[in-house]
Coordinates of C-alpha atoms and ligand atoms in Angstrom, one line a residue:
X1 CA 0.0 0.0 0.0
X2 CA 1.3 3.4 -0.9
X3 CA 1.1 5.2 2.4
X4 CA 2.7 8.4 1.1
X5 CA -0.2 9.4 -1.3
X6 CA -2.3 10.9 1.5
X7 CA 0.6 13.0 2.7
X8 CA 1.1 14.1 -0.9
X9 CA -2.3 15.6 -1.0
X10 CA -1.7 17.4 2.3
X11 CA 1.6 18.7 1.0
X12 CA 0.1 19.8 -2.3
X13 CA -2.6 21.5 -0.4
X14 CA -0.1 23.2 1.9
X15 CA 2.0 24.3 -1.1
X16 CA -1.1 25.8 -2.7
X17 CA -1.9 27.5 0.5
X18 CA 1.6 29.0 0.8
X19 CA 1.3 30.2 -2.7
X20 CA -2.0 31.9 -2.0
X21 CA -0.6 33.5 1.1
X22 CA 1.9 35.4 -0.9
X23 CA -0.6 36.7 -3.3
X24 CA -3.8 37.0 -1.4
X25 CA -5.0 37.6 2.2
X26 CA -4.7 34.5 4.4
X27 CA -6.9 31.7 3.1
X28 CA -7.6 28.4 4.8
X29 CA -7.1 25.3 2.8
X30 CA -9.4 23.1 4.8
X31 CA -13.0 24.1 5.3
X32 CA -14.0 24.6 8.9
X33 CA -16.7 22.0 8.9
X34 CA -14.3 19.3 7.5
X35 CA -12.2 19.7 10.7
X36 CA -15.2 18.6 12.8
X37 CA -15.2 15.0 11.5
X38 CA -15.7 13.4 14.9
X39 CA -18.6 15.5 15.6
X40 CA -20.3 15.5 12.2
X41 CA -19.6 12.3 10.4
X42 CA -21.9 9.3 9.8
X43 CA -19.8 7.3 12.3
X44 CA -22.0 8.8 14.9
X45 CA -25.0 7.7 13.0
X46 CA -23.6 4.1 12.8
X47 CA -23.3 3.9 16.5
X48 CA -27.0 4.5 16.7
X49 CA -27.8 2.1 13.9
X50 CA -26.2 -0.6 15.9
X51 CA -29.5 -0.8 17.7
X52 CA -31.4 -1.4 14.4
X53 CA -29.8 -4.3 12.6
X54 CA -31.8 -3.9 9.4
X55 CA -30.9 -0.2 9.1
X56 CA -27.3 -1.0 9.7
X57 CA -27.4 -3.7 7.0
X58 CA -29.2 -1.3 4.7
X59 CA -26.6 1.3 5.2
X60 CA -23.4 -0.8 4.8
X61 CA -24.9 -3.8 3.0
X62 CA -23.7 -6.2 5.6
X63 CA -24.6 -6.9 9.2
X64 CA -22.6 -5.5 12.0
X65 CA -20.8 -8.7 12.8
X66 CA -19.7 -9.2 9.3
X67 CA -18.6 -5.6 9.0
X68 CA -16.4 -5.8 12.1
X69 CA -14.9 -9.1 10.8
X70 CA -14.0 -7.3 7.5
X71 CA -12.7 -4.3 9.4
X72 CA -10.4 -6.5 11.5
X73 CA -9.0 -8.1 8.3
X74 CA -8.3 -4.8 6.5
X75 CA -7.1 -2.7 9.4
X76 CA -3.4 -3.7 9.2
X77 CA -3.4 -2.5 5.6
X78 CA -5.2 0.8 5.9
X79 CA -4.3 2.1 9.4
X80 CA -2.3 5.4 9.3
X81 CA -0.3 7.1 11.9
X82 CA -1.5 10.3 13.5
X83 CA 0.7 13.3 12.9
X84 CA 1.3 16.3 15.1
X85 CA -0.9 18.3 12.8
X86 CA -4.0 16.1 12.7
X87 CA -5.4 12.8 13.6
X88 CA -5.4 10.2 10.8
X89 CA -8.6 9.0 9.3
X90 CA -9.3 5.7 11.2
X91 CA -9.7 2.3 9.5
X92 CA -13.3 2.4 10.6
X93 CA -13.9 5.7 8.8
X94 CA -12.1 4.4 5.7
X95 CA -14.0 1.2 5.4
X96 CA -17.3 2.9 6.1
X97 CA -16.6 5.5 3.4
X98 CA -15.6 2.8 0.9
X99 CA -18.7 0.7 1.6
X100 CA -21.0 3.7 1.3
X101 CA -19.3 4.6 -1.9
X102 CA -20.1 1.1 -3.4
X103 CA -23.6 0.9 -1.7
X104 CA -24.8 4.3 -2.8
X105 CA -23.1 5.1 -6.0
X106 CA -22.5 8.7 -4.7
X107 CA -19.7 10.8 -6.1
X108 CA -16.9 11.8 -3.8
X109 CA -18.3 15.3 -3.8
X110 CA -21.6 14.0 -2.4
X111 CA -20.0 11.5 -0.1
X112 CA -17.9 14.2 1.7
X113 CA -21.1 15.3 3.5
X114 CA -21.6 11.9 5.1
X115 CA -18.0 11.1 5.8
X116 CA -16.8 14.7 6.5
X117 CA -13.7 13.8 4.5
X118 CA -12.6 16.0 1.5
X119 CA -13.3 14.6 -2.0
X120 CA -9.5 14.7 -2.7
X121 CA -8.8 12.5 0.3
X122 CA -11.7 10.1 -0.5
X123 CA -10.1 9.7 -3.9
X124 CA -7.0 8.3 -2.1
X125 CA -8.8 6.4 0.7
X126 CA -11.3 4.5 -1.4
X127 CA -9.0 3.0 -3.9
X128 CA -6.5 2.1 -1.1
X129 CA -9.3 0.4 0.9
X130 CA -10.5 -1.5 -2.2
X131 CA -7.0 -2.8 -2.8
X132 CA -6.8 -3.9 0.8
X133 CA -10.2 -5.7 0.5
X134 CA -9.1 -7.5 -2.6
X135 CA -5.9 -8.6 -0.8
X136 CA -7.5 -9.8 2.4
X137 CA -10.4 -11.6 0.7
X138 CA -8.5 -13.1 -2.2
X139 CA -9.2 -16.6 -1.1
X140 CA -12.9 -16.0 -1.5
X141 CA -12.6 -16.0 -5.3
X142 CA -10.5 -18.8 -6.7
X143 CA -10.6 -20.4 -10.1
X144 CA -10.4 -24.2 -9.6
X145 CA -6.9 -25.5 -10.3
X146 CA -7.4 -29.2 -10.2
X147 CA -9.7 -31.7 -11.8
X148 CA -11.1 -32.5 -8.4
X149 CA -12.1 -28.9 -7.8
X150 CA -13.8 -28.7 -11.2
X151 CA -15.7 -31.9 -10.4
X152 CA -16.9 -30.4 -7.1
X153 CA -18.4 -27.5 -9.1
X154 CA -20.0 -30.0 -11.6
X155 CA -21.5 -31.9 -8.7
X156 CA -23.0 -28.7 -7.4
X157 CA -24.7 -28.0 -10.7
X158 CA -26.0 -31.5 -11.0
X159 CA -27.4 -31.7 -7.5
X160 CA -28.9 -28.3 -7.4
X161 CA -29.8 -27.5 -11.0
X162 CA -29.8 -31.0 -12.5
X163 CA -27.3 -30.0 -15.2
X164 CA -24.5 -32.7 -15.3
X165 CA -20.9 -31.9 -16.0
X166 CA -21.4 -28.1 -15.8
X167 CA -18.2 -26.3 -14.8
X168 CA -19.8 -22.9 -14.4
X169 CA -22.3 -20.4 -15.7
X170 CA -20.7 -17.6 -17.6
X171 CA -22.0 -14.2 -18.5
X172 CA -20.8 -10.7 -19.3
X173 CA -22.4 -7.3 -18.7
X174 CA -21.8 -3.7 -19.8
X175 CA -21.1 -1.6 -16.7
X176 CA -21.9 2.0 -17.3
X177 CA -19.0 4.5 -17.0
X178 CA -18.1 8.1 -17.6
X179 CA -15.5 7.7 -20.4
X180 CA -12.0 8.8 -19.7
X181 CA -11.1 12.0 -21.6
X182 CA -9.7 11.3 -25.0
X183 CA -10.8 7.7 -25.3
X184 CA -14.5 8.2 -25.8
X185 CA -14.9 6.1 -28.9
X186 CA -13.3 3.1 -27.3
X187 CA -15.9 2.8 -24.6
X188 CA -19.0 3.6 -26.7
X189 CA -21.2 0.5 -26.9
X190 CA -23.9 -0.8 -29.1
X191 CA -26.6 0.5 -26.7
X192 CA -25.1 4.0 -27.2
X193 CA -23.6 4.6 -23.8
X194 CA -20.1 4.2 -22.4
X195 CA -19.2 1.1 -20.7
X196 CA -16.6 -1.5 -19.7
X197 CA -17.5 -5.2 -19.8
X198 CA -17.5 -7.4 -16.7
X199 CA -17.2 -11.1 -17.4
X200 CA -17.9 -13.5 -14.7
X201 CA -18.4 -17.2 -14.0
X202 CA -20.4 -18.6 -11.1
X203 CA -20.7 -21.9 -9.4
X204 CA -24.1 -23.5 -8.5
X205 CA -24.1 -21.6 -5.2
X206 CA -24.0 -18.1 -6.6
X207 CA -20.4 -17.6 -5.9
X208 CA -18.1 -16.1 -8.5
X209 CA -15.3 -18.4 -9.4
X210 CA -13.6 -15.9 -11.7
X211 CA -14.3 -12.5 -13.1
X212 CA -12.5 -10.0 -15.3
X213 CA -13.4 -6.4 -15.7
X214 CA -12.1 -4.0 -18.2
X215 CA -12.7 -5.2 -21.7
X216 CA -13.9 -1.9 -23.3
X217 CA -17.5 -1.3 -24.2
X218 CA -16.8 -1.3 -27.9
X219 CA -16.2 -5.0 -27.8
X220 CA -19.9 -5.3 -27.0
X221 CA -20.8 -8.9 -27.9
X222 CA -20.3 -12.3 -26.5
X223 CA -17.0 -12.4 -28.4
X224 CA -15.6 -10.2 -25.7
X225 CA -14.9 -13.3 -23.7
X226 CA -12.2 -14.2 -26.2
X227 CA -10.1 -11.3 -24.8
X228 CA -10.2 -12.7 -21.2
X229 CA -7.3 -14.5 -19.6
X230 CA -9.8 -17.2 -18.8
X231 CA -10.6 -17.9 -22.4
X232 CA -7.0 -18.0 -23.4
X233 CA -6.4 -20.7 -20.8
X234 CA -9.4 -22.6 -21.8
X235 CA -8.2 -22.6 -25.4
X236 CA -4.8 -23.7 -24.4
X237 CA -6.2 -26.5 -22.3
X238 CA -4.5 -24.9 -19.3
X239 CA -7.5 -25.2 -16.9
X240 CA -7.2 -28.8 -15.9
X241 CA -10.7 -29.5 -16.8
X242 CA -11.7 -33.1 -16.4
X243 CA -11.8 -35.3 -19.4
X244 CA -15.1 -37.0 -20.0
X245 CA -13.4 -40.2 -21.1
X246 CA -12.1 -40.9 -17.7
X247 CA -14.0 -43.6 -15.9
X248 CA -16.9 -42.1 -14.0
X249 CA -19.8 -43.5 -12.1
X250 CA -23.1 -42.9 -14.0
X251 CA -24.4 -41.1 -17.1
X252 CA -21.7 -38.7 -17.2
X253 CA -20.1 -39.6 -20.4
X254 CA -21.3 -36.1 -21.4
X255 CA -18.5 -33.6 -22.0
X256 CA -17.7 -31.1 -19.4
X257 CA -19.0 -27.7 -20.4
X258 CA -19.7 -24.1 -19.3
X259 CA -23.1 -22.6 -19.9
X260 CA -23.9 -19.2 -21.3
X261 CA -26.7 -17.3 -23.0
X262 CA -27.3 -16.5 -26.7
X263 CA -24.8 -13.7 -26.7
X264 CA -22.0 -16.2 -26.7
X265 CA -20.7 -18.4 -29.5
X266 CA -21.3 -22.1 -29.2
X267 CA -18.1 -24.1 -28.8
X268 CA -17.6 -27.7 -27.6
X269 CA -16.9 -26.5 -24.1
X270 CA -19.5 -23.7 -24.0
X271 CA -23.1 -24.5 -24.4
X272 CA -25.8 -21.9 -25.3
X273 CA -29.5 -22.1 -26.0
X274 CA -31.0 -22.9 -29.4
X275 CA -32.3 -19.8 -31.2
X276 CA -36.1 -19.3 -31.5
X277 CA -36.1 -20.3 -35.2
X278 CA -34.5 -23.7 -34.5
X279 CA -36.8 -25.0 -31.8
X280 CA -38.2 -28.5 -31.5
X281 CA -39.9 -29.9 -28.4
X282 CA -36.7 -31.7 -27.5
X283 CA -34.6 -28.5 -27.9
X284 CA -37.1 -26.6 -25.8
X285 CA -36.4 -29.0 -23.0
X286 CA -32.7 -28.5 -23.4
X287 CA -33.2 -24.7 -23.5
X288 CA -35.1 -24.9 -20.3
X289 CA -32.7 -27.1 -18.5
X290 CA -29.8 -24.9 -19.7
X291 CA -31.5 -21.7 -18.6
X292 CA -31.9 -23.1 -15.0
X293 CA -28.2 -23.6 -14.7
X294 CA -27.4 -20.4 -16.5
X295 CA -29.6 -18.1 -14.3
X296 CA -27.2 -18.6 -11.4
X297 CA -24.9 -16.0 -13.0
X298 CA -27.8 -13.8 -13.9
X299 CA -28.8 -13.7 -10.3
X300 CA -25.3 -13.0 -9.2
X301 CA -25.4 -9.9 -11.3
X302 CA -28.8 -9.1 -10.0
X303 CA -27.8 -9.4 -6.4
X304 CA -24.7 -7.3 -6.9
X305 CA -26.4 -4.5 -8.6
X306 CA -29.1 -4.3 -5.9
X307 CA -26.5 -4.4 -3.2
X308 CA -24.0 -2.1 -4.7
X309 CA -25.8 0.8 -6.3
X310 CA -22.7 2.1 -7.9
X311 CA -23.7 -0.3 -10.7
X312 CA -26.8 1.9 -11.3
X313 CA -24.7 5.0 -12.0
X314 CA -22.2 5.9 -14.7
X315 CA -19.0 5.2 -12.7
X316 CA -16.8 8.3 -12.9
X317 CA -13.3 7.2 -12.1
X318 CA -10.2 6.4 -14.1
X319 CA -10.4 3.1 -16.0
X320 CA -8.0 1.3 -13.6
X321 CA -10.0 2.4 -10.7
X322 CA -13.2 1.4 -12.2
X323 CA -11.8 -2.1 -12.6
X324 CA -10.7 -2.0 -9.0
X325 CA -14.0 -1.0 -7.7
X326 CA -15.9 -3.5 -9.8
X327 CA -13.7 -6.4 -8.7
X328 CA -14.1 -5.3 -5.1
X329 CA -17.8 -5.6 -5.5
X330 CA -17.4 -9.1 -6.9
X331 CA -15.2 -10.3 -4.1
X332 CA -17.4 -8.7 -1.5
X333 CA -20.3 -10.6 -3.1
X334 CA -18.5 -13.9 -2.4
X335 CA -17.5 -12.9 1.1
X336 CA -21.0 -12.0 2.0
X337 CA -22.4 -15.1 0.4
X338 CA -20.2 -17.2 2.6
X339 CA -20.3 -15.3 5.8
X340 CA -23.8 -16.3 6.5
X341 CA -25.0 -12.7 6.4
X342 CA -28.6 -12.9 5.4
X343 CA -29.7 -11.2 2.1
X344 CA -32.1 -8.4 2.5
X345 CA -35.4 -8.1 0.7
X346 CA -33.9 -5.6 -1.8
X347 CA -31.3 -8.1 -2.7
X348 CA -33.3 -11.1 -3.5
X349 CA -36.5 -13.0 -2.9
X350 CA -36.4 -16.5 -4.2
X351 CA -33.0 -17.6 -5.4
X352 CA -33.0 -20.7 -3.3
X353 CA -36.2 -22.1 -4.7
X354 CA -34.7 -24.7 -7.0
X355 CA -37.8 -25.2 -9.0
X356 CA -38.7 -21.6 -9.7
X357 CA -38.7 -20.7 -13.3
X358 CA -36.4 -18.5 -15.3
X359 CA -38.9 -15.7 -15.3
X360 CA -38.1 -15.3 -11.6
X361 CA -34.7 -13.9 -12.5
X362 CA -33.8 -10.9 -10.6
X363 CA -33.9 -7.9 -13.0
X364 CA -30.6 -6.3 -13.6
X365 CA -31.0 -2.6 -13.9
X366 CA -27.7 -0.8 -13.9
X367 CA -26.0 -3.1 -16.3
X368 CA -27.0 -4.5 -19.6
X369 CA -26.4 -7.7 -21.5
X370 CA -23.9 -8.2 -24.3
X371 CA -25.0 -8.1 -27.9
X372 CA -25.7 -11.4 -29.6
X373 CA -23.0 -12.9 -31.6
X374 CA -23.5 -14.8 -34.9
X375 CA -21.1 -16.9 -36.8
X376 CA -20.2 -20.3 -37.9
X377 CA -20.4 -23.0 -35.3
X378 CA -18.2 -26.1 -35.5
X379 CA -19.8 -29.5 -35.9
X380 CA -18.0 -30.6 -32.8
X381 CA -19.9 -28.0 -30.8
X382 CA -23.2 -28.9 -32.4
X383 CA -22.5 -32.5 -31.6
X384 CA -21.9 -31.8 -27.9
X385 CA -25.1 -29.8 -27.7
X386 CA -27.0 -32.6 -29.4
X387 CA -25.6 -35.0 -26.7
X388 CA -27.1 -32.8 -24.0
X389 CA -30.5 -32.6 -25.9
X390 CA -30.5 -36.4 -25.9
X391 CA -29.6 -36.6 -22.3
X392 CA -32.3 -34.2 -21.1
X393 CA -34.9 -36.0 -23.1
X394 CA -33.8 -39.4 -22.1
X395 CA -31.9 -40.6 -19.1
X396 CA -31.6 -37.1 -17.6
X397 CA -35.3 -36.1 -17.9
X398 CA -37.1 -34.8 -14.9
X399 CA -40.8 -34.9 -14.2
X400 CA -41.3 -31.2 -14.1
X401 CA -39.5 -30.2 -17.2
X402 CA -42.3 -30.7 -19.7
X403 CA -44.8 -28.3 -18.1
X404 CA -42.1 -25.7 -18.1
X405 CA -40.7 -26.4 -21.5
X406 CA -42.5 -23.6 -23.4
X407 CA -39.9 -21.0 -22.9
Ligands
NAG501 C1 -22.2 -45.0 -8.3 O1 -23.5 -45.2 -8.8 C2 -24.4 -46.0 -8.1 C3 -25.7 -46.2 -8.8 O2 -26.0 -45.0 -9.5 C4 -24.5 -45.4 -6.7 O3 -25.3 -46.2 -5.9 C5 -23.1 -45.2 -6.0 O4 -23.2 -44.6 -4.8 C6 -22.2 -44.4 -6.9 N1 -20.9 -44.4 -6.4 C7 -20.2 -43.3 -6.3 C8 -18.8 -43.4 -5.8 O5 -20.6 -42.2 -6.6
NAG502 C1 -16.5 13.2 -13.2 O1 -15.7 13.6 -12.1 C2 -15.0 14.8 -12.4 C3 -14.1 15.2 -11.2 O2 -13.3 14.1 -10.9 C4 -16.0 16.0 -12.6 O3 -15.3 17.2 -13.0 C5 -16.9 15.6 -13.8 O4 -17.9 16.6 -13.9 C6 -17.6 14.3 -13.5 N1 -18.4 13.9 -14.6 C7 -19.6 13.5 -14.5 C8 -20.4 13.1 -15.7 O5 -20.2 13.3 -13.4
NAG503 C1 -31.0 -14.8 9.1 O1 -32.4 -14.8 9.1 C2 -33.0 -15.8 10.0 C3 -34.5 -15.8 9.8 O2 -34.9 -14.6 9.5 C4 -32.5 -15.6 11.4 O3 -33.0 -16.6 12.3 C5 -31.0 -15.6 11.5 O4 -30.6 -15.3 12.8 C6 -30.4 -14.6 10.5 N1 -29.0 -14.7 10.5 C7 -28.2 -13.7 10.5 C8 -26.7 -13.9 10.4 O5 -28.6 -12.5 10.6
NAG504 C1 -19.1 -19.5 -42.5 O1 -19.0 -20.7 -43.3 C2 -19.3 -20.4 -44.7 C3 -19.3 -21.7 -45.5 O2 -18.4 -22.6 -44.9 C4 -18.2 -19.4 -45.2 O3 -18.5 -19.1 -46.6 C5 -18.3 -18.1 -44.4 O4 -17.3 -17.3 -44.8 C6 -18.1 -18.5 -42.9 N1 -18.4 -17.3 -42.1 C7 -17.6 -16.9 -41.1 C8 -18.0 -15.6 -40.4 O5 -16.6 -17.5 -40.8

């Protein structure tokens, strides 16, 4: 962590101040009210919210217990020494400011009123705290490294969503941004706003197993995945994905695949739905079964955008910092998912109902889907998809699929 940047700001401010002194009557560089942080900031409010767990959770998007667990983890990385001149902003104030920034989508200019911290200093504190969060929570988001780990994921999809040999549900979304000066065209997407693309893959339990932010908005279709490190590894067979030919117990002679929506290109290891023009009753069944596995990632995006309202705004930071902030939301999502902190009503209603239909998807407001990609599909890919069609209409059929097969 770069501990000098905060002092830099103070020094710059002091330099400006001295400069002003020589030319103008004495002018203070800190507004009076900003000096009364202890008296005026929302930390006082939080002390009161402690008595109202649901308000606390609404304010910081996690319960008090989880908040203090996170604070304990990040404190060593964000604590600063007091100086003779002033008391340092405490880790509690830093983490609270950062979580409010993510939860509210407010600009630094607006956030200064709650935090009683200058926008300039927030611009240092928030990225630093995000980096600390990513560091201390890094074990909460891990791409599987061994066949056994991939098989555990596949087991989850089979047990919970009745989709065998599924290694993850992949999706990408446009995240709205204010484009950096000078690179406007690069981030202008097919929906006529500025964005970066967030690609993510979830396991059956709504945890993100990998994500990458930062493909620019111009690459607006499902082909954006080909620019991710994940895809390069997949193509180079570097992911240690299990081989279907190995002896296994049961049906699972099906290939191992990821699932995605129509925006993506069908490949032998990435299954997508059949298009509307190519439907048969058997393919409808396949589409329905696929969509059940796939909606896991849809719901992850839905939960994240409800929890972190920064996704409902045009994020106004440098591109590197946008990536940082987006990844922080993703890792916090996993942390909260596993820390037993209950979801609130605004976050979800029914995600654990394993027989609910795709229409129950949580709507995703702040972020939009990728554009559909068309192109030639290999026969290998078609063959794999056909194997799944056969499976879902034969050995792998479930009693409830037919009633729900009209989607
Ligand atoms: C193998 O399959 C049989 C029958 O489907 C089942 O009873 C048994 O528990 C399975 N064994 C393992 C190791 O999964
Ligand atoms: C983005 O932030 C800068 C200051 O960092 C500000 O000058 C600009 O007006 C903001 N743009 C939008 C669209 O909010
Ligand atoms: C979650 O909600 C349930 C039921 O509403 C409650 O019993 C439980 O204590 C809650 N857990 C946490 C960690 O808040
Ligand atoms: C798709 O295949 C056809 C026939 O094989 C070929 O003419 C065409 O160029 C291909 N299109 C793309 C985008 O590769």
